[in-house]
Amino acid sequence: MTTFLDAATDRLGTDSSSQRRRQLLELFESVQLPTTRDEVWRYAPLQDFSLEQYTLGESSPTRDLPEDIASTLAVACIVIRTHDGELREVTGSHPGVAISAEPTGEACGDVTFAERYADDAFSLLSGAMAPCALTIRVGANVVLDGPIVIVHDAASSSVFLNVRIDVARGGSLQVIEFLLGGEDALVVPVGEFVVNENAELTLATYQRLATSAWHIARTTTLLSRDARMRQSVVGLGSHYNRARNDAEFLGTGASNELHTTFLGSGDQVHDFRTHQNHKVGRSRSLLMSKGAVADTARSVYTGLIEIEKGAGRTDARQTNVNLLLSEQAHADTVPNLDIREHDVVCAHASSVGPLDEMQIWYLESRGVVRDEAERLMVQGFFNEMTDSLPRPIAALVEQHVSDVLAKVTR
Amino acid sequence: MTHQLVISDLHVSVGDKEIIRGLSLTVNSGEVHAVMGPNGSGKSTLAHALTGRPGYTITGGSATLDGVELLTMSPSLRTREGLFLALQQPLEIPGVRPTDMLVAAGANPATVHESLRREADFVALRPEILERFVNVDLSGGEKKRAEIVQLGVLQPHFAILDEIDSGLDVDALGLVARRLFAATSEWGLGIIAITHFRRLLNELQPTTIHVMSAGRIVASGGPELAEILERDGYEPFRAQ
């Protein structure tokens, strides 16, 4: 019987660019898939997971965009479409912006792909199997008039997706990213973002894959001096939704604002991980993770703030708020601090609980019936997050949240 | 059309402790009743129990509005029947906008913005405050005024004001009291005003003043009662 790995090996060519892929695949094989005995995977329903459930699909035609997403494209400066990780279409252009399909597995910063993901089987597999690394380069001091919208469609049974964004000194870019499709699929995106001196990247990712998908995503942001990253990650789709979002502060004055939002229903599992690694001083991270679980859904948030020796006057804050919408829903929150410097400001707060009975009563005492009061409050809980999203995506997320809430049992 | 709120032999417990012990009070449209009394006499409990706050158990008696029993209804239905509570400490509801809340509470979506602005104007509240989330980041005094704005938009038959005067400066207190007094003739609002201070009553011109002690009304009278209370304190009225 041919295993997934045999098929993957067969698929790789023999040319020079395949050499690196082959090496990543070999590493993947030696690292092996994680189990729930691994601390960082202990909350994942890995007992239901096997690579053999998935196949490496054949190329299929680009599909029509859903209407709601198509309607948001008018604001875009450039629209990029990928299909099963393959760059299919680029519409529009901007001086100083280059978009290309490049080989996967390249080094990012001073660290090779194989080193960075040495113990991360899924990212290694993604680097080995992604058709290309979709690469966006923004030149020095280039400021775009509108966002770049990327629509990733996952049509095949297993989809490996690599995205790299590099904003040169003084450049400024906003990216809106959609993840669609994913019926019964394994979808493994790896994103690497390099924000150079005094440059700015705003990235909003809206994952709405089918609820049968396994989505295992990882992003890494490297921030130079005075670089600014504002990242929003919205996870509403997938059966298992894992999003690991890391930031490395390599230059003083760098800042990272990260907002993650999820709404779990049915038997979804949302697994958010963050690592803010302050390697130098006067850097700032602000992290807000907020989500709700209904039905029998589960969520876990694991956040690590690391402040290295010498990274004085760093300001790092993380907040994790979890709303339980049913008695069967469950949320875990695991904030971690690793601080090796004295002169820093570091704060973390987390909470898990149902809607506040007194707040419900307050709305009822205005004449709002209980169900409606709860709906308003849950919608309000998400409003606080969608308020920080770029406008075109905020309306879609609000609608999606409202549709899901209408279906969940309380 | 006039309405009548009748509270009769009400008993309320919080936990194992009986706080309200047989209280009766009748209020008609357009009337202003002030309820005064020392700390711990049960004034706020009366307000909260009537509006169904969790943790307050009605152990006896009734409260009817135009003959319809309120105490078996959910909190929202009581309000929709026409009994509104303006809280001493209004709660913050992050993420929920006042207009959405008021529409969900039955306000007309077509006119809610306009009436919000008009009511905000009455109590000198900056209208942009009402574009924010309900009570979030408002000062204590602004929250009190926001309660009166909600009341003005929803136009209930009766309002219980739970120490609406505490935390308001003299000017704001005057504006709030004048708005409420105007409402008594504008749509016949009947008021039960729980207060410690005579100041509110100067503007609100109560028809009746009640003194509460140990969970009962121990004395009722005209405005002259407020003067006696100010002179002699609550001690002469203390329940046995």
XYZ file of C-alpha atoms in Angstrom:
650
model
C 0.000 0.000 0.000
C 1.276 3.458 -0.873
C 1.432 5.738 2.128
C 0.987 9.505 2.104
C 4.723 9.844 2.562
C 5.491 7.523 -0.398
C 3.178 9.592 -2.579
C 4.824 12.794 -1.338
C 8.300 11.457 -2.069
C 7.232 10.355 -5.564
C 5.854 13.776 -6.273
C 9.166 15.588 -5.704
C 11.296 16.009 -8.796
C 15.029 15.566 -9.051
C 16.057 19.112 -9.993
C 18.036 21.342 -7.650
C 15.007 23.078 -6.082
C 13.634 19.669 -5.241
C 16.746 18.898 -3.264
C 15.691 21.203 -0.464
C 12.138 19.847 -0.512
C 13.506 16.322 -0.276
C 15.612 17.373 2.696
C 12.564 18.920 4.428
C 10.537 15.788 3.782
C 13.289 13.638 5.267
C 13.343 15.922 8.305
C 9.578 15.599 8.552
C 9.950 11.841 8.521
C 12.534 11.897 11.288
C 10.589 14.395 13.455
C 7.367 12.418 12.991
C 3.846 13.599 13.584
C 3.182 14.907 17.081
C 1.063 13.062 19.617
C -0.936 14.457 22.516
C 1.968 13.417 24.742
C 3.848 16.395 23.304
C 3.074 19.316 25.598
C 2.435 21.721 22.740
C -0.070 19.316 21.171
C -1.803 18.046 24.281
C -5.086 19.820 23.488
C -5.314 18.658 19.855
C -7.684 15.795 18.981
C -4.769 13.945 17.359
C -6.308 10.574 18.150
C -8.712 11.269 15.252
C -5.922 12.317 12.924
C -4.018 10.298 10.381
C -2.136 11.539 7.339
C -3.470 8.500 5.493
C -6.937 10.098 5.472
C -5.544 12.574 2.965
C -4.246 12.355 -0.571
C -2.072 14.595 -2.693
C -4.610 15.933 -5.161
C -4.265 16.584 -8.861
C -4.451 20.100 -10.205
C -8.018 21.399 -10.516
C -9.511 24.516 -12.127
C -9.823 27.809 -10.219
C -13.274 28.142 -8.657
C -15.635 31.118 -8.638
C -15.368 33.359 -5.592
C -18.218 33.441 -3.073
C -20.285 36.584 -3.603
C -19.558 38.190 -0.239
C -15.815 37.962 -0.813
C -16.033 39.108 -4.413
C -17.851 42.215 -3.189
C -14.916 43.194 -0.948
C -12.392 43.176 -3.783
C -13.329 46.633 -5.046
C -11.235 48.253 -2.294
C -8.177 46.184 -3.166
C -5.144 47.647 -4.847
C -4.025 44.175 -5.915
C -5.924 40.876 -5.757
C -3.997 37.613 -5.546
C -5.623 34.223 -5.868
C -4.080 30.924 -4.914
C -5.530 27.483 -5.498
C -4.198 24.572 -3.457
C -1.204 26.720 -2.623
C -0.421 27.479 -6.250
C -0.284 31.125 -7.379
C -3.099 31.376 -9.953
C -3.887 35.005 -10.563
C -2.643 38.501 -9.788
C -4.968 41.385 -10.677
C -3.694 44.940 -10.448
C -0.229 46.242 -9.764
C 1.564 48.970 -7.887
C 4.974 50.552 -8.459
C 7.524 49.135 -6.043
C 5.503 46.009 -5.321
C 6.630 42.638 -6.698
C 4.552 39.493 -6.460
C 6.012 36.151 -7.447
C 5.946 32.402 -6.930
C 9.313 31.424 -5.503
C 10.875 28.205 -4.276
C 9.797 27.073 -0.828
C 12.061 26.418 2.112
C 14.225 29.527 1.772
C 15.825 31.032 4.852
C 13.982 33.827 6.620
C 16.225 36.342 8.370
C 19.342 34.527 9.538
C 17.587 31.232 10.110
C 17.077 28.505 7.533
C 13.656 26.952 7.074
C 14.913 23.595 8.307
C 16.326 25.174 11.474
C 13.315 27.320 12.260
C 10.900 24.430 11.988
C 13.295 21.720 13.176
C 10.746 20.281 15.615
C 7.583 21.252 13.785
C 6.499 18.353 11.572
C 3.596 20.127 9.899
C 5.595 23.203 8.881
C 8.362 20.965 7.517
C 5.772 19.055 5.504
C 4.304 22.329 4.255
C 7.720 23.580 3.152
C 8.359 20.300 1.357
C 5.026 20.042 -0.412
C 3.749 23.606 -1.039
C 3.759 24.285 -4.807
C 5.493 27.624 -4.221
C 6.162 30.369 -1.735
C 3.824 33.199 -2.688
C 6.127 36.161 -2.182
C 5.188 39.825 -1.872
C 7.988 42.366 -1.772
C 7.327 45.999 -1.044
C 10.168 48.383 -1.881
C 11.701 51.004 0.387
C 9.319 53.835 1.269
C 6.583 52.380 -0.938
C 3.144 53.024 0.494
C 0.162 51.363 -1.194
C -3.130 53.229 -1.699
C -5.211 50.193 -0.782
C -4.871 46.697 0.619
C -3.575 43.627 -1.154
C -6.269 40.975 -0.885
C -5.193 37.344 -1.058
C -7.805 34.635 -1.496
C -6.530 31.130 -0.790
C -8.845 28.401 -1.995
C -8.270 24.892 -0.663
C -9.867 22.473 -3.128
C -7.685 19.405 -2.761
C -7.546 16.843 0.053
C -4.247 18.210 1.363
C -3.186 21.805 0.840
C 0.213 23.227 1.698
C 0.552 26.955 1.514
C 3.606 29.160 1.929
C 3.376 32.950 2.026
C 6.240 35.391 2.456
C 5.918 39.127 2.787
C 8.867 41.477 2.929
C 8.321 45.180 3.510
C 11.487 47.189 2.934
C 12.577 50.172 5.029
C 9.855 52.799 5.388
C 7.327 50.823 3.338
C 3.722 50.331 4.375
C 1.361 47.562 3.393
C -2.045 46.270 4.377
C -2.934 42.687 3.504
C -6.301 40.989 3.849
C -6.166 37.240 3.562
C -9.066 34.801 3.144
C -8.891 31.026 3.514
C -11.736 29.192 1.803
C -12.724 25.659 0.900
C -11.099 22.856 2.835
C -13.880 20.258 2.664
C -12.468 17.191 4.513
C -9.015 18.612 3.883
C -5.743 19.119 5.690
C -4.638 22.733 5.210
C -1.176 23.739 6.396
C -0.177 27.368 5.823
C 3.222 28.738 6.784
C 3.592 32.524 6.748
C 6.818 34.472 7.145
C 6.790 38.232 7.383
C 9.805 40.477 7.443
C 9.113 44.054 8.453
C 12.221 46.129 8.010
C 13.331 49.356 9.643
C 10.474 51.795 10.169
C 8.208 49.757 7.899
C 4.644 48.795 8.626
C 2.587 45.703 7.882
C -1.072 45.279 8.725
C -2.285 41.748 8.130
C -5.776 40.422 8.705
C -6.414 36.726 8.137
C -9.934 35.355 8.031
C -9.996 31.580 8.125
C -13.370 30.181 7.176
C -12.539 26.711 5.960
C -15.161 23.948 6.046
C -15.833 22.607 9.543
C -14.450 19.240 8.412
C -10.990 20.697 7.750
C -7.848 20.389 9.813
C -6.117 23.731 9.688
C -2.622 23.918 11.125
C -1.122 27.342 10.539
C 1.999 29.053 11.701
C 3.249 32.573 11.114
C 6.500 34.240 12.085
C 7.099 37.977 12.007
C 10.584 39.450 12.163
C 10.639 43.072 13.251
C 13.562 45.421 12.696
C 14.126 48.757 14.371
C 10.913 50.826 14.672
C 9.036 48.282 12.540
C 5.323 47.925 13.198
C 3.159 44.845 12.729
C -0.563 44.764 13.327
C -1.879 41.273 12.891
C -5.454 40.068 13.247
C -6.286 36.397 13.016
C -9.914 35.349 12.847
C -10.591 31.615 13.047
C -14.160 30.559 12.465
C -13.783 27.484 10.279
C -12.153 24.041 10.554
C -12.768 21.096 12.812
C -9.351 21.595 14.364
C -8.068 25.140 14.001
C -4.523 25.674 15.140
C -2.900 29.033 14.658
C 0.530 29.737 16.006
C 1.590 33.367 15.586
C 5.083 34.322 16.636
C 6.910 37.630 16.595
C 10.600 38.276 17.032
C 11.725 41.743 18.023
C 15.145 42.254 16.489
C 15.364 46.040 16.571
C 14.599 48.634 19.235
C 11.328 50.490 18.949
C 9.649 47.594 17.140
C 6.032 46.925 17.971
C 3.565 44.141 17.416
C -0.134 44.264 17.997
C -1.796 40.875 17.674
C -5.516 40.226 17.902
C -6.843 36.709 17.650
C -10.535 35.903 17.580
C -12.424 32.641 17.367
C -15.916 31.282 17.740
C -16.201 27.546 18.245
C -19.397 25.620 17.651
C -20.298 21.966 17.134
C -17.263 19.928 18.181
C -14.636 22.375 16.909
C -11.295 22.757 18.637
C -9.522 26.126 18.439
C -5.888 26.075 19.474
C -4.156 29.462 19.490
C -0.502 29.847 20.343
C 1.640 32.930 20.447
C 5.254 33.632 21.197
C 6.397 37.223 21.571
C 10.147 37.065 21.663
C 11.653 40.379 22.776
C 15.319 40.054 21.893
C 16.080 43.775 22.151
C 14.883 46.610 24.335
C 12.307 49.340 23.857
C 10.101 46.954 21.933
C 6.400 46.672 22.499
C 3.902 43.837 22.150
C 0.195 44.054 22.744
C -1.761 40.881 22.433
C -5.467 40.392 22.734
C -7.006 36.964 22.271
C -10.722 36.771 22.585
C -13.092 33.997 21.697
C -16.203 32.069 22.529
C -17.045 28.398 22.536
C -20.538 26.983 22.202
C -22.056 23.493 21.941
C -19.265 21.017 22.775
C -16.498 23.133 21.257
C -13.166 23.586 23.021
C -10.504 26.223 22.883
C -7.026 26.667 24.190
C -4.836 29.712 24.295
C -1.149 29.325 25.052
C 0.800 32.552 25.033
C 4.439 33.054 25.807
C 6.095 36.409 26.343
C 9.842 36.045 26.375
C 12.025 38.996 27.313
C 15.689 38.326 26.863
C 18.482 39.710 29.030
C 19.317 43.190 27.833
C 15.875 43.868 26.365
C 15.221 46.636 28.878
C 12.309 49.044 28.670
C 10.259 46.447 26.868
C 6.509 46.727 27.226
C 4.668 43.436 26.732
C 1.040 42.742 27.493
C -1.280 39.868 26.770
C -4.946 39.422 27.504
C -7.008 36.314 26.882
C -10.757 36.351 27.370
C -12.877 33.256 26.830
C -16.619 33.137 26.820
C -18.399 29.858 27.495
C -21.758 29.704 25.742
C -22.795 26.243 26.879
C -22.145 24.025 29.856
C -20.436 21.469 27.640
C -18.054 23.966 26.037
C -14.589 24.229 27.502
C -11.714 26.701 27.333
C -8.163 26.491 28.641
C -5.874 29.449 28.975
C -2.160 29.120 29.562
C -0.308 32.439 29.660
C 3.460 32.136 30.232
C 6.060 34.755 30.997
C 9.791 34.249 30.675
C 11.473 37.478 31.742
C 15.195 37.829 32.085
C 15.383 41.602 32.409
C 14.307 43.881 35.280
C 13.469 47.167 33.640
C 10.345 46.043 31.780
C 6.582 46.369 31.873
C 4.887 43.023 31.475
C 1.276 42.184 32.127
C -1.050 39.346 31.455
C -4.655 38.681 32.245
C -6.971 35.882 31.343
C -10.488 34.824 32.102
C -12.854 31.988 31.286
C -16.545 32.136 32.060
C -20.129 32.389 30.900
C -21.976 35.621 30.191
C -22.317 37.824 33.243
C -25.738 37.307 34.884
C -25.837 40.875 36.196
C -25.181 42.308 32.753
C -27.947 40.105 31.335
C -30.277 41.349 34.053
C -29.340 44.948 33.332
C -30.371 44.527 29.694
C -33.533 42.685 30.764
C -34.363 45.535 33.124
C -34.352 47.805 30.057
C -36.954 45.527 28.463
C -34.679 43.313 26.372
C -35.847 39.683 26.512
C -33.246 37.274 27.837
C -32.376 35.465 24.577
C -31.971 38.780 22.825
C -29.891 40.152 25.708
C -27.545 37.182 25.433
C -27.343 37.573 21.678
C -26.537 41.282 22.008
C -23.836 40.570 24.560
C -22.177 37.813 22.551
C -22.339 39.934 19.424
C -20.916 42.767 21.533
C -18.115 40.538 22.724
C -17.096 40.088 19.101
C -17.805 43.721 18.144
C -14.893 44.709 20.337
C -12.663 42.559 18.130
C -14.210 43.223 14.735
C -13.862 46.945 15.428
C -10.121 46.514 14.980
C -10.423 44.674 11.651
C -10.142 46.379 8.269
C -13.602 47.473 7.209
C -14.202 45.051 4.299
C -13.453 42.033 6.437
C -15.216 43.287 9.597
C -18.685 43.181 8.042
C -18.124 39.632 6.745
C -16.872 38.389 10.099
C -19.778 40.046 11.934
C -22.219 38.330 9.597
C -20.458 34.977 9.957
C -20.464 35.244 13.764
C -24.128 36.147 13.757
C -24.976 33.181 11.471
C -23.105 30.746 13.715
C -24.679 32.161 16.870
C -28.141 31.723 15.397
C -27.463 27.985 15.124
C -25.721 27.157 18.380
C -27.636 25.678 21.286
C -27.459 27.327 24.666
C -55.011 57.016 29.923
C -53.946 56.724 33.531
C -52.164 53.759 35.033
C -51.818 52.392 38.509
C -48.992 50.528 40.205
C -50.092 48.723 43.347
C -47.585 47.085 45.660
C -49.305 45.147 48.361
C -47.915 43.417 51.455
C -44.613 42.728 49.707
C -42.078 40.462 51.382
C -38.569 40.064 49.970
C -35.608 38.017 51.161
C -31.986 38.125 50.168
C -30.437 34.794 51.067
C -31.988 33.783 54.394
C -32.630 37.325 55.475
C -36.021 38.987 55.098
C -35.391 42.582 54.055
C -38.822 43.815 52.961
C -41.454 42.868 55.526
C -44.910 43.696 54.320
C -44.664 46.839 52.227
C -47.641 48.419 50.468
C -47.614 51.399 48.138
C -49.904 52.671 45.381
C -48.724 55.055 42.667
C -50.886 56.583 39.933
C -49.818 58.130 36.645
C -48.221 61.511 37.051
C -47.584 61.098 40.780
C -44.172 61.403 42.394
C -43.581 59.331 45.508
C -40.356 59.749 47.413
C -39.108 56.872 49.527
C -36.668 57.948 52.211
C -35.119 56.063 55.057
C -31.906 55.180 56.813
C -29.264 52.890 55.360
C -30.338 49.273 55.446
C -34.060 50.034 55.624
C -34.665 48.142 52.373
C -35.085 50.960 49.848
C -32.774 49.549 47.176
C -34.028 46.031 47.831
C -37.515 47.264 46.989
C -36.250 48.628 43.662
C -34.269 45.521 42.749
C -36.897 43.024 43.810
C -39.581 44.763 41.770
C -37.403 44.502 38.669
C -36.421 40.864 39.210
C -32.731 41.183 39.990
C -31.137 37.743 40.536
C -30.683 36.913 44.202
C -33.810 38.712 45.431
C -36.604 36.308 46.387
C -40.197 37.436 46.676
C -41.635 35.510 49.598
C -45.040 37.141 49.688
C -47.348 39.861 48.428
C -47.925 41.263 44.968
C -47.122 44.110 42.630
C -49.613 44.812 39.873
C -49.616 47.303 37.045
C -53.160 48.061 35.913
C -54.209 44.867 37.630
C -51.599 42.655 35.936
C -49.279 40.808 38.307
C -45.659 41.737 37.606
C -43.845 39.524 40.071
C -44.395 36.288 38.153
C -43.046 37.860 34.948
C -39.485 37.837 33.632
C -37.558 41.077 34.259
C -37.877 42.162 30.634
C -41.645 41.649 30.571
C -42.064 43.741 33.721
C -40.249 46.560 31.966
C -42.298 46.094 28.833
C -45.455 46.291 30.952
C -44.201 49.740 31.918
C -42.013 49.551 35.052
C -38.496 50.902 34.541
C -35.626 50.971 37.027
C -32.967 53.666 36.940
C -30.041 52.150 38.786
C -27.794 53.599 41.425
C -24.850 51.914 39.748
C -25.641 51.332 36.065
C -23.701 48.436 34.571
C -21.242 48.622 31.707
C -22.041 46.390 28.729
C -18.946 46.276 26.500
C -19.559 45.872 22.789
C -23.269 46.727 22.948
C -24.337 50.073 21.558
C -27.079 52.034 23.328
C -29.224 52.271 20.188
C -29.075 48.489 19.633
C -30.028 47.928 23.254
C -32.922 50.381 23.093
C -34.259 48.936 19.842
C -34.059 45.455 21.376
C -35.951 46.908 24.347
C -38.761 48.025 22.066
C -37.759 51.544 20.956
C -38.720 52.507 17.427
C -35.656 51.964 15.198
C -36.741 54.789 12.901
C -36.746 57.407 15.640
C -34.374 56.054 18.274
C -31.410 58.195 17.182
C -33.485 61.337 17.225
C -35.041 60.668 20.612
C -31.639 59.744 22.053
C -30.295 63.097 20.954
C -33.282 64.952 22.327
C -33.126 63.201 25.696
C -29.351 63.668 25.905
C -29.917 67.357 25.355
C -32.367 67.530 28.305
C -29.707 66.306 30.722
C -26.729 67.960 28.976
C -25.089 64.680 28.023
C -22.819 64.867 24.979
C -24.602 62.771 22.319
C -21.322 61.223 21.114
C -21.148 59.463 24.474
C -24.181 57.496 23.364
C -22.419 56.288 20.231
C -20.085 54.278 22.474
C -20.846 51.023 24.190
C -23.473 51.069 26.951
C -22.028 52.946 29.969
C -18.446 51.966 29.069
C -15.902 54.632 30.067
C -18.638 56.932 31.363
C -18.132 58.771 34.662
C -20.485 58.034 37.538
C -22.511 61.159 36.836
C -22.681 60.449 33.104
C -23.986 56.954 33.785
C -26.776 58.385 35.928
C -27.724 60.819 33.209
C -27.567 58.031 30.618
C -30.167 56.125 32.686
C -32.500 59.117 32.435
C -31.853 59.271 28.679
C -32.889 55.617 28.361
C -35.972 56.312 30.442
C -36.875 59.225 28.184
C -36.500 57.107 25.050
C -38.491 54.152 26.398
C -41.211 56.255 28.110
C -42.364 53.710 30.704
C -45.536 54.221 32.744
C -43.605 54.070 36.018
C -39.991 54.593 37.016
C -38.182 53.579 40.160
C -35.190 55.847 40.682
C -32.650 54.215 42.957
C -30.642 57.094 44.433
C -30.391 58.734 41.060
C -29.156 61.872 42.861
C -26.014 60.378 44.381
C -22.916 61.257 42.406
C -24.582 64.034 40.437
C -23.375 67.586 40.833
C -25.900 70.292 41.654
C -26.344 71.394 38.043
C -26.771 67.861 36.713
C -29.164 67.041 39.539
C -31.315 70.019 38.564
C -31.389 68.948 34.911
C -32.257 65.339 35.762
C -34.980 66.328 38.213
C -36.501 68.820 35.780
C -36.510 66.214 32.997
C -38.255 63.716 35.240
C -40.767 66.265 36.497
C -41.591 67.258 32.908
C -42.167 63.582 32.077
C -44.881 63.362 34.733
C -47.067 65.629 32.639
C -45.576 64.829 29.198
C -46.684 61.187 29.240
C -47.937 60.837 32.798
C -44.836 59.122 34.192
C -45.386 57.900 37.747
C -42.246 57.980 39.896
C -40.961 56.198 42.966
C -37.825 58.127 43.905
C -35.541 56.496 46.438
C -33.335 59.172 47.906
C -31.426 60.368 50.937
C -31.501 64.000 49.978
C -34.110 66.685 49.996
C -32.307 68.445 47.201
C -33.795 66.146 44.554
C -37.275 66.659 45.978
C -37.117 70.428 45.608
C -37.133 70.012 41.845
C -39.130 66.812 41.613
C -42.020 68.103 43.767
C -43.225 64.807 45.243
C -46.904 64.291 45.864
C -46.186 61.926 48.733
C -43.206 61.149 50.921
C -42.793 57.765 52.568
C -40.398 56.872 55.328
C -39.060 53.329 55.297
C -37.654 51.531 58.275
C -36.837 47.848 58.724
C -38.552 46.829 55.494
C -41.830 48.672 55.960
C -43.287 52.071 55.286
C -43.640 53.598 58.728
C -44.886 57.051 57.804
C -46.347 58.796 54.766
C -47.183 62.422 54.235
C -46.852 65.514 52.109
C -43.710 67.527 51.342
C -43.660 68.785 54.930
C -42.475 65.303 55.952
C -39.169 65.910 54.189
C -38.649 69.008 56.299
C -39.362 67.094 59.496
C -36.903 64.388 58.424
C -34.262 66.962 57.732
C -34.789 68.537 61.129
C -35.242 65.444 63.322
C -33.589 62.642 61.328
C -35.000 59.124 60.979
C -34.769 58.201 64.667
C -38.347 59.226 65.622
C -39.643 57.033 62.790
C -37.574 53.948 63.510
C -39.698 50.786 63.462
C -39.996 48.786 66.663
